[in-house]
Coordinates of C-alpha atoms and ligand atoms in Angstrom, one line a residue:
M862 CA -0.8 24.0 19.3
K863 CA -2.6 24.4 15.9
L864 CA -1.7 24.9 12.3
L865 CA -2.1 28.4 10.8
T866 CA -5.1 28.4 8.5
A867 CA -7.5 30.8 6.9
K868 CA -10.7 31.4 8.9
P869 CA -13.2 28.5 8.4
G870 CA -15.7 29.5 5.8
W871 CA -18.2 26.7 6.0
Q872 CA -19.6 24.0 8.4
I873 CA -20.9 20.5 8.1
K874 CA -22.3 18.1 10.8
A875 CA -22.5 14.3 11.1
D876 CA -22.8 11.9 14.0
V877 CA -19.4 10.5 13.3
I878 CA -16.6 11.8 11.1
V879 CA -14.2 9.2 9.8
I880 CA -10.9 10.6 8.4
G881 CA -9.3 8.3 5.9
S882 CA -10.5 5.8 3.4
G883 CA -8.3 2.8 3.8
V884 CA -9.4 -0.5 5.3
A885 CA -9.6 1.0 8.8
G886 CA -11.7 4.0 7.8
L887 CA -14.0 2.1 5.4
T888 CA -14.6 -0.7 8.0
T889 CA -15.3 1.8 10.7
A890 CA -17.7 3.8 8.5
L891 CA -19.7 0.7 7.5
N892 CA -20.0 -0.5 11.0
V893 CA -21.0 2.9 12.3
R894 CA -23.7 3.0 9.6
A895 CA -24.9 -0.4 10.8
K896 CA -25.8 1.4 14.0
N897 CA -27.9 3.9 12.1
L898 CA -25.6 6.8 12.7
S899 CA -24.7 9.3 10.0
V900 CA -21.1 9.3 8.7
L901 CA -19.0 11.9 7.1
L902 CA -16.0 10.1 5.4
V903 CA -13.3 12.5 4.4
T904 CA -10.2 11.5 2.5
K905 CA -7.2 13.5 1.4
S906 CA -7.1 12.5 -2.2
Y907 CA -9.4 10.3 -4.3
I908 CA -11.3 7.8 -2.2
D909 CA -9.3 4.8 -3.3
E910 CA -5.9 6.5 -2.9
G911 CA -4.4 5.3 0.4
S912 CA -1.9 2.7 1.6
T913 CA -4.5 -0.1 1.6
K914 CA -4.6 -0.4 -2.1
W915 CA -0.9 -0.9 -2.2
A916 CA -0.9 -3.8 0.2
Q917 CA 0.4 -6.9 -1.6
G918 CA 0.9 -9.8 0.7
G919 CA -2.4 -10.1 2.3
I920 CA -4.3 -10.6 5.5
A921 CA -3.2 -12.9 8.3
A922 CA -5.9 -14.9 10.0
A923 CA -6.0 -18.4 11.6
L924 CA -8.3 -20.0 9.0
G925 CA -6.3 -22.9 7.7
P926 CA -6.6 -26.5 8.8
G927 CA -4.6 -27.1 12.0
D928 CA -4.1 -23.4 12.6
S929 CA -5.4 -21.6 15.6
P930 CA -5.6 -18.0 17.1
E931 CA -3.2 -19.2 19.7
Q932 CA -0.5 -20.0 17.1
H933 CA -1.2 -16.7 15.3
K934 CA -0.8 -15.1 18.7
Q935 CA 2.6 -16.8 19.4
D936 CA 4.0 -15.6 16.0
T937 CA 2.7 -12.0 16.6
L938 CA 4.3 -12.0 20.1
N939 CA 7.6 -13.3 18.7
A940 CA 7.7 -10.6 16.0
G941 CA 6.7 -7.9 18.6
A942 CA 9.9 -8.6 20.6
G943 CA 8.5 -8.5 24.1
L944 CA 6.4 -5.3 23.8
C945 CA 3.1 -6.5 22.5
E946 CA 0.1 -5.9 24.7
L947 CA -1.4 -9.3 25.3
S948 CA -5.0 -8.1 25.5
A949 CA -4.7 -6.3 22.1
V950 CA -3.0 -9.4 20.5
D951 CA -5.8 -11.6 21.9
V952 CA -8.4 -9.4 20.4
L953 CA -6.6 -9.3 17.0
V954 CA -6.1 -13.0 16.6
S955 CA -9.4 -14.2 18.1
E956 CA -11.7 -11.7 16.4
G957 CA -9.6 -11.8 13.2
P958 CA -11.2 -14.9 11.5
E959 CA -14.7 -13.5 12.0
A960 CA -13.7 -10.1 10.7
V961 CA -12.3 -11.7 7.6
R962 CA -15.5 -13.8 7.0
K963 CA -17.4 -10.5 7.3
L964 CA -15.2 -8.9 4.7
I965 CA -15.8 -11.9 2.4
A966 CA -19.6 -11.4 3.0
R967 CA -19.1 -7.8 2.0
G968 CA -17.9 -9.0 -1.3
A969 CA -14.1 -9.4 -1.1
V970 CA -12.8 -12.2 -3.3
F971 CA -9.7 -14.1 -2.2
D972 CA -7.5 -16.4 -4.3
K973 CA -8.5 -20.1 -4.1
S974 CA -6.4 -23.2 -4.3
E975 CA -7.1 -25.9 -7.0
T976 CA -9.4 -27.6 -4.6
G977 CA -11.5 -24.5 -4.2
E978 CA -10.4 -23.6 -0.7
I979 CA -9.0 -20.1 0.1
A980 CA -5.3 -20.3 -0.8
L981 CA -3.1 -19.4 2.2
T982 CA 0.6 -18.4 1.8
R983 CA 3.3 -17.6 4.3
E984 CA 5.3 -14.5 5.1
G985 CA 8.2 -13.6 7.4
G986 CA 7.6 -14.5 11.1
H987 CA 4.7 -16.9 10.4
L988 CA 5.3 -20.5 11.3
R989 CA 2.2 -21.5 9.2
N990 CA 0.6 -20.6 5.9
R991 CA -2.1 -18.2 7.0
I992 CA -2.0 -15.3 4.6
L993 CA -5.1 -14.8 2.5
H994 CA -4.4 -13.0 -0.8
A995 CA -6.3 -11.6 -3.7
G996 CA -5.3 -11.1 -7.4
G997 CA -2.0 -12.8 -6.6
D998 CA -0.3 -9.8 -5.0
A999 CA -3.1 -7.2 -5.2
T1000 CA -4.8 -8.0 -1.9
G1001 CA -5.2 -4.4 -0.7
A1002 CA -6.7 -3.3 -4.0
E1003 CA -9.4 -6.0 -3.7
V1004 CA -10.1 -5.2 0.0
S1005 CA -10.4 -1.6 -0.9
R1006 CA -12.7 -2.3 -3.9
A1007 CA -15.1 -4.5 -1.9
L1008 CA -15.3 -2.1 1.0
L1009 CA -15.7 1.0 -1.3
A1010 CA -18.5 -0.7 -3.2
A1011 CA -20.4 -1.2 0.1
V1012 CA -19.7 2.4 1.3
K1013 CA -20.8 3.9 -2.0
Q1014 CA -24.1 2.1 -1.8
D1015 CA -24.9 3.6 1.6
S1016 CA -26.6 7.0 1.3
G1017 CA -26.0 7.6 5.0
I1018 CA -22.2 7.9 4.3
E1019 CA -21.3 11.3 2.8
I1020 CA -17.9 11.2 1.2
I1021 CA -15.7 14.3 0.7
E1022 CA -12.6 13.8 -1.4
H1023 CA -9.6 16.1 -1.6
A1024 CA -10.1 17.0 2.1
L1025 CA -7.0 17.4 4.1
V1026 CA -7.7 17.3 7.8
I1027 CA -6.0 20.1 9.7
D1028 CA -6.7 20.2 13.4
L1029 CA -9.0 18.8 16.1
L1030 CA -11.8 20.9 17.4
K1031 CA -12.5 20.6 21.2
N1032 CA -15.3 21.8 23.3
H1033 CA -15.1 23.5 26.7
A1034 CA -14.7 20.1 28.5
D1035 CA -11.6 19.4 26.4
Q1036 CA -13.4 16.7 24.4
A1037 CA -13.2 16.2 20.6
C1038 CA -16.2 17.6 18.8
G1039 CA -15.0 17.9 15.2
V1040 CA -12.1 18.9 13.0
T1041 CA -11.0 21.7 10.7
L1042 CA -10.3 20.6 7.2
H1043 CA -9.3 22.0 3.9
V1044 CA -11.3 20.9 0.8
I1045 CA -10.4 21.5 -2.7
G1046 CA -14.0 21.5 -3.8
E1047 CA -16.6 23.5 -5.5
G1048 CA -19.3 26.0 -4.4
S1049 CA -20.1 26.1 -0.7
R1050 CA -17.5 23.6 0.4
D1051 CA -14.2 25.0 -0.8
G1052 CA -11.3 26.0 1.3
V1053 CA -11.1 25.7 5.1
G1054 CA -14.2 24.5 6.9
Q1055 CA -15.4 22.9 10.1
A1056 CA -16.9 19.4 10.4
L1057 CA -18.7 18.9 13.7
A1058 CA -19.4 15.4 15.0
R1059 CA -20.2 13.5 18.1
A1060 CA -17.2 11.2 17.6
V1061 CA -14.1 11.7 15.5
V1062 CA -12.2 8.7 14.1
I1063 CA -8.7 9.1 12.7
A1064 CA -7.8 6.4 10.2
T1065 CA -5.3 8.3 8.1
G1066 CA -2.8 5.4 7.8
G1067 CA 1.0 5.7 7.8
L1068 CA 3.7 8.3 7.9
G1069 CA 6.2 6.7 5.5
Q1070 CA 6.9 10.1 3.8
V1071 CA 8.9 11.1 6.8
Y1072 CA 11.7 9.1 5.1
A1073 CA 13.4 9.6 1.8
Q1074 CA 12.5 6.1 0.5
T1075 CA 9.3 4.3 1.5
T1076 CA 6.7 1.8 0.3
N1077 CA 4.0 4.3 1.3
P1078 CA 2.2 6.5 -1.3
A1079 CA 2.6 10.3 -1.4
V1080 CA -0.5 10.8 0.7
S1081 CA 1.1 9.1 3.7
T1082 CA 2.3 12.1 5.6
G1083 CA 0.8 11.0 9.0
D1084 CA -1.7 13.9 9.1
G1085 CA -4.0 12.3 11.6
V1086 CA -1.3 11.4 14.0
A1087 CA 0.2 14.9 13.8
L1088 CA -3.3 16.3 14.5
A1089 CA -3.7 14.2 17.5
I1090 CA -0.2 15.2 18.8
R1091 CA -1.0 18.9 18.4
A1092 CA -4.3 18.3 20.3
G1093 CA -2.4 16.8 23.2
A1094 CA -3.1 13.1 22.7
L1095 CA -0.7 10.5 24.1
I1096 CA 1.4 8.6 21.5
S1097 CA 3.4 5.4 22.1
D1098 CA 6.0 3.2 20.5
V1099 CA 6.7 5.7 17.7
E1100 CA 10.4 4.8 17.5
F1101 CA 9.4 1.4 16.1
I1102 CA 9.4 2.3 12.4
Q1103 CA 9.4 -0.9 10.4
F1104 CA 11.7 -1.1 7.3
H1105 CA 10.5 -3.6 4.8
P1106 CA 13.5 -5.7 3.8
T1107 CA 12.7 -6.2 0.1
V1108 CA 11.9 -3.0 -1.7
L1109 CA 13.0 -2.8 -5.3
Y1110 CA 16.2 -0.8 -5.4
K1111 CA 16.3 1.8 -8.2
D1112 CA 19.0 4.3 -7.0
L1113 CA 19.3 6.6 -4.0
A1114 CA 18.2 9.6 -6.2
H1115 CA 14.7 8.1 -6.2
R1116 CA 12.8 9.5 -3.3
G1117 CA 9.3 8.9 -2.2
Q1118 CA 7.3 5.7 -2.9
Q1119 CA 9.3 2.7 -4.1
P1120 CA 8.0 -0.6 -5.5
L1121 CA 7.4 -3.3 -2.8
I1122 CA 8.5 -6.9 -3.4
S1123 CA 6.1 -8.7 -1.1
E1124 CA 7.4 -11.1 1.6
A1125 CA 5.0 -13.5 0.0
V1126 CA 7.6 -13.9 -2.8
R1127 CA 9.9 -15.4 -0.2
G1128 CA 7.0 -17.3 1.2
E1129 CA 6.7 -19.0 -2.2
G1130 CA 10.4 -19.9 -2.3
A1131 CA 12.5 -16.9 -3.3
F1132 CA 15.6 -16.2 -1.3
L1133 CA 18.1 -13.5 -0.7
V1134 CA 21.7 -13.6 -1.9
N1135 CA 24.7 -11.2 -1.8
D1136 CA 27.0 -10.2 -4.6
L1137 CA 28.8 -13.5 -4.2
R1138 CA 25.5 -15.3 -4.7
E1139 CA 25.7 -16.5 -1.0
R1140 CA 22.4 -17.2 0.8
F1141 CA 23.3 -14.9 3.7
M1142 CA 20.1 -15.5 5.8
E1143 CA 21.0 -19.2 6.3
G1144 CA 22.2 -19.8 9.8
K1145 CA 21.2 -16.3 10.9
H1146 CA 17.7 -17.3 12.2
P1147 CA 15.8 -20.6 12.3
Q1148 CA 13.4 -19.2 9.8
A1149 CA 16.2 -18.0 7.5
D1150 CA 14.7 -15.9 4.7
L1151 CA 11.3 -16.0 6.4
A1152 CA 12.5 -14.6 9.7
P1153 CA 10.6 -11.6 11.1
R1154 CA 11.2 -8.7 8.9
D1155 CA 13.3 -6.7 11.3
V1156 CA 15.8 -9.6 11.4
V1157 CA 15.9 -9.8 7.6
A1158 CA 16.2 -6.0 7.2
K1159 CA 19.1 -5.8 9.6
E1160 CA 20.9 -8.6 7.9
I1161 CA 20.5 -7.0 4.5
F1162 CA 21.8 -3.7 6.0
N1163 CA 24.8 -5.6 7.4
Q1164 CA 25.5 -7.1 3.9
M1165 CA 25.2 -3.7 2.3
Q1166 CA 27.6 -2.2 4.9
S1167 CA 30.2 -4.9 4.4
T1168 CA 30.1 -4.9 0.6
G1169 CA 29.6 -1.2 0.2
K1170 CA 26.8 -1.9 -2.3
P1171 CA 23.5 -0.1 -2.0
H1172 CA 21.4 -3.3 -2.3
V1173 CA 21.4 -7.1 -2.2
W1174 CA 19.5 -9.5 -4.5
L1175 CA 16.4 -11.5 -4.3
D1176 CA 16.4 -14.7 -6.3
A1177 CA 12.9 -15.5 -7.4
T1178 CA 13.8 -17.4 -10.5
E1179 CA 12.6 -20.8 -9.2
I1180 CA 9.0 -19.6 -8.6
V1181 CA 6.7 -21.4 -11.0
D1182 CA 4.6 -19.0 -13.1
F1183 CA 5.9 -15.8 -11.3
A1184 CA 3.9 -13.5 -13.6
K1185 CA 0.6 -15.2 -12.7
R1186 CA 1.2 -15.5 -9.0
F1187 CA 2.7 -12.0 -8.6
P1188 CA 1.3 -9.9 -11.5
T1189 CA 1.8 -6.5 -9.8
I1190 CA 5.4 -7.2 -8.8
Y1191 CA 6.1 -8.8 -12.2
Q1192 CA 4.9 -5.6 -13.9
S1193 CA 6.8 -3.2 -11.6
C1194 CA 10.0 -5.2 -12.1
K1195 CA 9.5 -5.1 -15.9
N1196 CA 8.8 -1.4 -15.7
N1197 CA 12.2 -1.1 -14.1
G1198 CA 14.0 -3.2 -16.7
I1199 CA 14.2 -6.4 -14.6
D1200 CA 12.8 -9.8 -15.6
P1201 CA 12.2 -11.6 -12.3
V1202 CA 11.7 -14.9 -14.1
N1203 CA 15.3 -14.9 -15.2
D1204 CA 17.1 -12.1 -13.4
L1205 CA 17.9 -11.4 -9.7
I1206 CA 15.9 -8.5 -8.3
P1207 CA 17.9 -5.7 -6.6
V1208 CA 16.4 -5.0 -3.2
A1209 CA 17.1 -2.8 -0.2
P1210 CA 15.1 -1.9 3.0
A1211 CA 12.8 1.1 3.0
S1212 CA 10.4 2.6 5.5
H1213 CA 7.2 0.7 5.5
Y1214 CA 5.1 0.8 8.6
A1215 CA 4.7 2.7 11.9
S1216 CA 4.2 0.0 14.6
G1217 CA 3.3 2.8 17.1
G1218 CA 1.0 5.8 16.9
V1219 CA -1.7 7.4 18.9
L1220 CA -2.2 5.5 22.1
V1221 CA -5.6 3.9 22.2
D1222 CA -7.4 1.3 24.3
L1223 CA -9.1 -1.9 22.9
N1224 CA -12.0 0.2 21.7
G1225 CA -9.8 2.6 19.8
Q1226 CA -10.4 5.4 22.3
S1227 CA -7.5 7.8 22.6
S1228 CA -6.6 9.8 25.7
I1229 CA -8.9 12.6 24.4
S1230 CA -12.6 11.9 24.9
N1231 CA -14.6 11.2 21.7
L1232 CA -11.3 10.9 19.6
F1233 CA -10.8 7.4 18.3
V1234 CA -7.9 6.1 16.2
C1235 CA -7.9 3.0 14.0
G1236 CA -5.3 1.2 11.9
E1237 CA -1.7 2.3 11.3
S1238 CA -2.3 5.7 13.0
A1239 CA -3.1 3.9 16.2
C1240 CA -1.0 2.2 18.8
T1241 CA -3.2 -0.6 20.3
G1242 CA -0.1 -2.5 21.4
A1243 CA -0.9 -5.4 19.1
H1244 CA 2.4 -4.9 17.1
G1245 CA 4.8 -4.3 20.0
A1246 CA 8.2 -3.4 18.7
N1247 CA 7.7 -4.9 15.2
R1248 CA 4.5 -5.8 13.4
L1249 CA 4.0 -9.3 12.1
A1250 CA 3.6 -9.4 8.4
S1251 CA -0.1 -9.0 7.2
N1252 CA -1.4 -8.2 10.6
S1253 CA -2.2 -4.6 9.5
L1254 CA -5.2 -5.1 7.2
L1255 CA -6.5 -7.4 9.9
E1256 CA -6.1 -4.7 12.6
G1257 CA -8.2 -2.3 10.5
L1258 CA -10.9 -4.8 10.2
V1259 CA -11.0 -5.9 13.8
F1260 CA -10.6 -2.6 15.5
G1261 CA -12.8 -0.7 13.0
A1262 CA -15.7 -2.9 14.1
R1263 CA -14.9 -2.5 17.8
I1264 CA -14.7 1.3 17.5
A1265 CA -18.1 1.5 15.8
E1266 CA -19.6 -0.7 18.5
F1267 CA -18.2 1.4 21.3
I1268 CA -19.2 4.7 19.7
A1269 CA -22.8 3.6 19.3
D1270 CA -22.9 2.6 23.0
H1271 CA -21.3 5.8 24.3
L1272 CA -22.4 8.5 21.9
A1273 CA -21.8 12.0 23.0
N1274 CA -24.0 15.0 22.2
F1275 CA -23.0 17.5 19.6
S1276 CA -21.1 20.4 21.3
E1277 CA -19.8 23.8 20.2
P1278 CA -16.0 24.0 19.6
I1279 CA -14.0 26.6 21.3
T1280 CA -12.2 28.9 18.9
E1281 CA -8.5 28.9 18.9
A1282 CA -6.4 30.5 16.1
G1283 CA -3.5 28.5 14.6
N1284 CA 0.0 29.7 15.1
F1285 CA 2.3 27.0 13.6
L1286 CA 3.3 26.6 10.0
L1287 CA 6.6 25.5 8.3
D1288 CA 8.0 26.1 4.9
P1289 CA 7.5 23.2 2.4
K1290 CA 11.2 23.6 1.6
I1291 CA 12.0 21.6 4.8
V1292 CA 10.6 18.4 3.4
I1293 CA 13.6 17.1 1.4
P1294 CA 16.2 17.9 4.0
L1295 CA 14.0 16.4 6.6
Q1296 CA 13.5 13.1 4.7
L1297 CA 17.2 12.8 4.0
A1298 CA 18.1 13.5 7.6
M1299 CA 15.6 10.9 8.9
T1300 CA 16.9 8.3 6.5
E1301 CA 20.5 9.1 7.3
G1302 CA 20.2 9.4 11.1
A1303 CA 17.0 7.6 12.2
G1304 CA 16.8 4.8 9.6
V1305 CA 17.3 1.1 9.8
M1306 CA 20.3 1.6 12.2
R1307 CA 20.6 4.5 14.6
N1308 CA 22.9 5.6 17.4
E1309 CA 23.1 8.5 19.9
N1310 CA 25.2 10.6 17.5
S1311 CA 23.1 10.1 14.4
L1312 CA 19.9 10.7 16.3
K1313 CA 21.2 13.9 18.0
K1314 CA 22.5 15.1 14.6
T1315 CA 19.0 14.5 13.1
L1316 CA 17.3 16.2 16.0
K1317 CA 19.6 19.2 15.5
T1318 CA 18.7 19.3 11.8
L1319 CA 15.0 19.1 12.7
N1320 CA 15.4 21.9 15.2
E1321 CA 17.0 24.1 12.5
L1322 CA 14.3 23.2 9.9
G1323 CA 11.7 24.0 12.6
K1324 CA 12.8 27.7 12.3
L1325 CA 11.8 27.9 8.7
I1326 CA 8.4 29.2 9.2
S1327 CA 5.8 29.9 6.6
T1328 CA 3.0 32.4 6.6
E1329 CA 1.2 30.9 3.6
P1330 CA -1.2 28.2 4.7
N1331 CA -1.6 25.6 1.9
I1332 CA -1.5 21.9 1.5
D1333 CA 2.3 21.8 1.1
S1334 CA 3.0 23.8 4.3
W1335 CA 0.5 21.8 6.4
E1336 CA 2.0 18.5 5.2
A1337 CA 5.5 19.8 5.9
S1338 CA 4.5 20.9 9.4
N1339 CA 3.0 17.5 10.0
L1340 CA 6.1 15.6 8.8
H1341 CA 8.2 17.8 11.1
I1342 CA 6.1 17.0 14.2
L1343 CA 6.2 13.3 13.4
A1344 CA 10.0 13.2 12.7
S1345 CA 10.6 15.0 16.0
A1346 CA 8.4 12.5 17.8
I1347 CA 10.2 9.5 16.3
V1348 CA 13.7 10.8 17.0
R1349 CA 13.0 11.9 20.6
S1350 CA 11.6 8.4 21.4
A1351 CA 14.4 6.7 19.6
L1352 CA 16.9 8.7 21.7
I1353 CA 15.3 7.5 24.9
R1354 CA 15.3 3.9 23.9
K1355 CA 18.9 3.0 24.7
E1356 CA 18.7 -0.6 23.5
S1357 CA 18.0 -2.6 20.3
R1358 CA 14.6 -4.2 20.1
G1359 CA 12.3 -5.2 17.2
S1360 CA 12.6 -2.6 14.4
H1361 CA 14.6 -0.1 16.7
W1362 CA 18.2 -1.0 16.0
R1363 CA 20.9 1.0 17.8
S1364 CA 24.6 0.4 16.9
D1365 CA 25.6 1.9 20.3
Y1366 CA 23.2 -0.4 22.3
P1367 CA 23.2 -3.5 20.2
H1368 CA 21.4 -5.7 22.8
T1369 CA 17.9 -5.9 24.1
D1370 CA 17.8 -4.7 27.6
D1371 CA 15.1 -5.9 30.0
E1372 CA 15.0 -2.5 31.7
F1373 CA 13.6 -1.2 28.4
R1374 CA 10.8 -3.7 28.2
V1375 CA 8.5 -0.6 28.5
H1376 CA 6.6 1.6 26.2
I1377 CA 7.8 5.2 25.6
I1378 CA 4.7 7.3 25.8
G1379 CA 4.9 10.9 24.6
K1380 CA 2.8 14.0 24.7
M1381 CA 3.4 17.5 23.3
N1382 CA 2.1 20.4 25.3
S1383 CA 0.5 23.5 23.8
N1384 CA 3.9 25.3 23.6
G1385 CA 5.3 22.5 21.5
Q1386 CA 7.3 21.0 24.4
W1387 CA 7.6 17.2 24.7
Q1388 CA 7.1 15.1 27.8
H1389 CA 7.8 11.4 27.9
K1390 CA 7.1 8.6 30.4
T1391 CA 7.8 5.0 30.3
S1392 CA 5.3 2.4 31.2
S1393 CA 5.2 -1.4 31.3
V1394 CA 1.6 -1.4 30.1
L1395 CA -0.2 0.8 27.6
E1396 CA -2.4 2.8 29.8
K1397 CA -3.7 6.2 28.9
I1398 CA -1.7 8.2 31.5
A1399 CA -2.9 11.8 31.5
Ligands
SIN687 C1 4.3 -7.6 2.1 O1 3.5 -8.0 1.2 O2 5.4 -8.0 2.2 C2 3.9 -6.6 3.1 C3 2.9 -7.1 4.0 C4 2.8 -6.3 5.2 O3 3.4 -5.3 5.4 O4 2.1 -6.8 6.1

């Protein structure tokens, strides 16, 4: 299945094409260049406009005195609620410290304590202070700045901005050999073109825009995952959408990206209260306000249900020098008429992170030869049913380096793509009803009825076809494929686990200690399998 597009009017070639310019894409690009291969880095908007720059809390790595990869592993496994792949977690936590040191060597500057050591804070699910941060709460912006500076210095990396990737190109052996993309450019590279490569790396980040309220920026429409699905790649664990517990509540009329209030604020002493000023997390989990985020999000949701109020409150008034420690959050509160030094902050959960994605092995290789996936778009199994806070930037650093290593050692030849005309395109009018249906029926809490109702809405919206290929219709089509994938898997998982919470199956069921692996065939039909290990089943 392919998206309807105009005929490609131009072509470009590079050894490796990297799609996406967040931590995963930039890290992969730099490491591929270190192997003397040419890189084409394409990005949907401006080069610094992805989820990475919005990351506040930081990067988790066992760097502090007394900490160890083993302890980081235990916290990751606890958050992952029985579905983490041990080998992926081992890689993440054991290669993490070195990956962070390399990032520092590339120029990233992290906040220091008074004694000059890297300052480490805590977030939900961590039993130790192990989160590095930069600019107080602007860690992603600093990571992005440092990696971008290195990328821009490298003449072997060609960057194309305003390039929306459309579909995967495959050769006669069914292997990836490039992508079609649409560029808003000038001169010879404008409109739809083909980028041919010996390896394709998807690093397009999240899909938060599937929901009405999200912490993700507008560009997070999951284009890379949707492309991989259409190309027939296996996906896994996509029902595990993580809802960040503390997103600044404005009102329900506000759709799209909402301001995040980092877990690190609770890590520095803030706590949640309800309308009666009761600390409702106490007694609910041994880590109370710093329980893994699925636990906190569920408890907030319960409070909202029982009070009928659309939010709870975060009390951060005891944090010393809030504006200095959390300058970004301070500013976004002020912009919304809240003074976090003196006022309670209204917060509610919103969609934040896809713990699943395109199924890959420990080298980022998907079920399609020469197609690699890194970061939030991928499912390595490191996050299980619920990602541990601040493991995502780390995943991009660690697996980006592994992918580059593997590609260099297993480099395919260039090959000619088979031509296949696109036939699928939906009307951009579907986006708002799709987002509302997903938030209503496949949000923090789901059940059989709500999911079936959502699927019915999606099926209806899927009939609103478009004949006008443009960015809005491609994005709408991508959101539709992703929403359908999430709902179908959520219907199969008849239990509650991690960030998948079903009111009709409130308990975790050992029978479901399996991954739900999906694949869409060329007619748009879904097939699903369950597996206790994340293997690339054809
Ligand atoms: C946060 O700062 O609370 C978000 C961190 C994360 O998603 O890992």
